[in-house]
XYZ file of C-alpha atoms in Angstrom:
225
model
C -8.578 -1.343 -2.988
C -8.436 -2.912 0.692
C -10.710 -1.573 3.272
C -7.748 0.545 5.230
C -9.934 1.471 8.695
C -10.747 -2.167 9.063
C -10.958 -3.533 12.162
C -8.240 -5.837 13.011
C -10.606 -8.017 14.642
C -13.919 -8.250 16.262
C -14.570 -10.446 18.796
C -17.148 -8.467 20.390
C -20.925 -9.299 20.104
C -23.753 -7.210 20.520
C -25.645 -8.308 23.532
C -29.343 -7.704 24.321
C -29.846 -3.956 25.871
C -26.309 -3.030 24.483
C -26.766 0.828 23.734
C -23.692 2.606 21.095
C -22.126 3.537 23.984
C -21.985 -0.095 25.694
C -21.232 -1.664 22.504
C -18.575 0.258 21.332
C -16.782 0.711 24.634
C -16.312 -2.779 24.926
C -15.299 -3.404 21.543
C -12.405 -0.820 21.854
C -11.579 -2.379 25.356
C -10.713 -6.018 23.584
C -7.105 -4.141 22.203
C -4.724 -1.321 22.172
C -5.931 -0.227 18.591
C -8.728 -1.788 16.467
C -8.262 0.192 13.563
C -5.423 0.556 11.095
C -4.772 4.438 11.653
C -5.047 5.211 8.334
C -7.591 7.685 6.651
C -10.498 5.693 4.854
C -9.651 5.414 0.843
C -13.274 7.213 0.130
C -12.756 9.943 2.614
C -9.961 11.048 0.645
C -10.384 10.017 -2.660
C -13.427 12.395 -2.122
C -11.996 15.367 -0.097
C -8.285 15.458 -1.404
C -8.736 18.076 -4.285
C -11.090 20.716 -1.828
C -10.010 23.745 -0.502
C -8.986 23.147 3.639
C -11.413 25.039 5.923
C -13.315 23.743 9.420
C -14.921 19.976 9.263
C -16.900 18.464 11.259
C -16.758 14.216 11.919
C -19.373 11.811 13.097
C -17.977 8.731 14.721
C -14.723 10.122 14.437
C -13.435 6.557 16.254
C -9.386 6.342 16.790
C -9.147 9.665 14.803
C -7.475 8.435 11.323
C -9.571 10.522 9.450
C -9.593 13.940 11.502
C -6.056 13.798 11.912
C -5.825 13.265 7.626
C -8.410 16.026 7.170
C -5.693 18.253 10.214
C -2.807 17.172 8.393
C -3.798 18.566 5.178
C -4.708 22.304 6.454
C -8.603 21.453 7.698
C -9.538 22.461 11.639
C -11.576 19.910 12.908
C -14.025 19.482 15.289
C -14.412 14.958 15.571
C -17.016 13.805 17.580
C -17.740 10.110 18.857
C -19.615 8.088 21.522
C -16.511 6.437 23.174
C -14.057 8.148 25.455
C -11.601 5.572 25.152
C -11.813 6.142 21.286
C -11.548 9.770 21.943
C -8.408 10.194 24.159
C -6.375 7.557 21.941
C -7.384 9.944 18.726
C -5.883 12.418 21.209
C -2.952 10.570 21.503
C -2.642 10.129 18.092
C -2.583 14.084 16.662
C -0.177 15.154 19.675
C 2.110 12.333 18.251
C 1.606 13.507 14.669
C 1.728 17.212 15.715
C -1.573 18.569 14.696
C -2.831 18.081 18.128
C -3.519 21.738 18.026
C -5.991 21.890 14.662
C -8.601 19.178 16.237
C -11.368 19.026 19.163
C -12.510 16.044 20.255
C -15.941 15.970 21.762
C -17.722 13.018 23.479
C -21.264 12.927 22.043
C -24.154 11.108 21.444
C -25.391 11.550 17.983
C -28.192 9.835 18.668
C -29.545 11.557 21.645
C -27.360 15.211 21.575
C -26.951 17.560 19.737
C -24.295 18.259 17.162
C -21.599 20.644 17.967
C -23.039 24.015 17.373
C -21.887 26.259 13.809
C -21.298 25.416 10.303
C -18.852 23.505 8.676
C -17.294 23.461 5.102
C -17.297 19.523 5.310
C -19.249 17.480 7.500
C -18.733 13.561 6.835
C -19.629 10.065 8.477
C -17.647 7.440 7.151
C -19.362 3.542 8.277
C -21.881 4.500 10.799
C -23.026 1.112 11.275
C -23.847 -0.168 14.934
C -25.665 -3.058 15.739
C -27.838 -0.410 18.303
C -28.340 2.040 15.909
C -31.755 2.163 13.741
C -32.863 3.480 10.132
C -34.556 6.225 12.154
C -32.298 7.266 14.419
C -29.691 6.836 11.724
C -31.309 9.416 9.569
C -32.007 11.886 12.393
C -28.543 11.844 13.356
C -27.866 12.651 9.196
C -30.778 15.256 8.815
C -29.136 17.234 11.839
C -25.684 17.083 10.035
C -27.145 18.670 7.269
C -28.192 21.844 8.790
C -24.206 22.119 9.936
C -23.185 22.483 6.544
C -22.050 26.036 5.741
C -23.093 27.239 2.759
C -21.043 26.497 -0.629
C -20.268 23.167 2.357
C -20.704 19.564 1.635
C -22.004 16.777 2.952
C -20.339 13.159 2.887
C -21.707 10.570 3.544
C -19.629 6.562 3.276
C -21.526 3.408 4.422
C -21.237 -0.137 3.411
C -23.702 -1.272 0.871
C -23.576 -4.784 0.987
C -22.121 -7.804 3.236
C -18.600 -8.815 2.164
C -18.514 -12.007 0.567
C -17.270 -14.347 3.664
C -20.431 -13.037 5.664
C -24.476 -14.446 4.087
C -26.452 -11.455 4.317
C -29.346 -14.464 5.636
C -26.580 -14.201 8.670
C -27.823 -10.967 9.941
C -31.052 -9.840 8.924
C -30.934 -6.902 11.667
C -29.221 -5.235 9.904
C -30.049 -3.134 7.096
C -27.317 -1.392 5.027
C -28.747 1.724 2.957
C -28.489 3.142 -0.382
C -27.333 6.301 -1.423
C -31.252 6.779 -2.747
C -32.203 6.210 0.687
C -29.593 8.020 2.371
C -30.528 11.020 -0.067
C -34.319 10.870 0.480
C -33.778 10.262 4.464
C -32.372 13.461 4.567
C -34.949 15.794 3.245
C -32.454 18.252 1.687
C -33.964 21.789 0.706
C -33.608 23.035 -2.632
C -30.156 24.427 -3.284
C -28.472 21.385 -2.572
C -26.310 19.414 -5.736
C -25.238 15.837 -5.648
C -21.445 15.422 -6.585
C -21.381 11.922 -5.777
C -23.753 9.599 -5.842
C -21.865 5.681 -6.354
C -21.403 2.321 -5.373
C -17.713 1.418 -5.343
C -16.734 -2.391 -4.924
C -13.589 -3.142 -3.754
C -11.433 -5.928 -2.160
C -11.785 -6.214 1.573
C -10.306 -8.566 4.426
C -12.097 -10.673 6.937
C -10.930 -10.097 10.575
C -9.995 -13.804 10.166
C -7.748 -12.590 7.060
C -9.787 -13.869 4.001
C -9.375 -11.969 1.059
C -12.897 -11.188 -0.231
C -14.819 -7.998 -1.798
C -17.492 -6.073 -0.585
C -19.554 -3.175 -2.402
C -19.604 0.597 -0.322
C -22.129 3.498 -1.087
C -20.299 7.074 -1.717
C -22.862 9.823 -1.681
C -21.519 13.365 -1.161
C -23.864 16.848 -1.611
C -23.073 20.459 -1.821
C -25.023 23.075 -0.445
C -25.390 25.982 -2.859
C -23.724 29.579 -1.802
């Protein structure tokens, strides 16, 4: 299974008092598209056999995801830090036709609050950014939580470990969590039930094109009736 939201290629850096915002505008401004417009493989191995209803996305970057979740019956509210990211996800569901079944919303996950109701999915697929922290990360998560609707779930995709062409000695800033960590960050209540807790390797591709493999964390949670 190749990583099919990969960036194309990242020649963007973090640079010292880069915020999300900073970061990730100027990595979208190096191209026309930096992902490969398809839905994540884990989103929808994960969501395919549910019942449609309203989701919420975190980082919903160039939209591949929404629009997959729109295109099979789901209204969608897809939120992310970047306008530019925003109005080509835009773009993208007026092309496909289900312009009409998502709202995008520019926010700060870190600093805002989530749009307001509750969801039958909420889901962050790779919320990794080089400004982000284990704290805020988790904030950002805990909030999600409480926008679950009841009988909802929760999902939750992150890389677990470096791919093989990158040392993890290479960045020791950052820190890639478990699904135990990612479970006991959030502080669920009782009532909740994990459906998915895994770590599924694959094969992934460098920006560069090497073929290597990488290992991602799947953890997904239901929130009883």
């Amino acid at each position: 299974m190749t990583e099919t939201n990969a960036p194309q290629r990242n020649g963007h850096t973090a640079a010292a008092g880069d915020t999300d915002a900073t970061y990730w505008e100027a990595r979208y401004a190096e191209q026309d598209r930096i992902w490969s417009g398809r839905p994540n493989d884990l989103l929808v191995r994960e969501v395919a056999d549910l019942p449609s209803g309203t989701a919420l996305e975190l980082g919903c970057g160039e939209g591949a995801d929404s629009i997959w979740l729109a295109q099979r019956g789901w209204t969608v509210t897809a939120v992310d830090i970047v306008s530019t990211a925003l109005r080509r996800a835009a773009g993208h569901a007026d092309d496909l036709g289900v312009g009409d079944r998502v709202t995008w919303e520019r926010v700060d996950v870190t600093a805002e609050d989530l749009p307001s109701g509750q969801f039958d999915l909420v889901c962050m697929q790779y919320y990794h950014s080089p400004a982000a922290t284990a704290d805020s990360r988790e904030a950002v998560l805990r909030q999600a939580a409480t926008r679950v609707a009841p009988g909802g779930q929760l999902l939750v995709v992150g890389h677990a470990a470096f791919p093989t062409w990158l040392a993890e000695a290479d960045r020791p800033d950052v820190h890639l969590p478990t699904t135990a960590e990612v479970l006991s960050g959030l502080q669920l209540p009782d009532g909740w039930t994990v459906e998915t807790d895994e770590l599924v390797a694959r094969e992934a591709v460098s920006p560069e094109g090497e073929v290597g493999t990488r290992a991602d964390s799947v953890l997904r949670v239901r929130r009883g009736d």
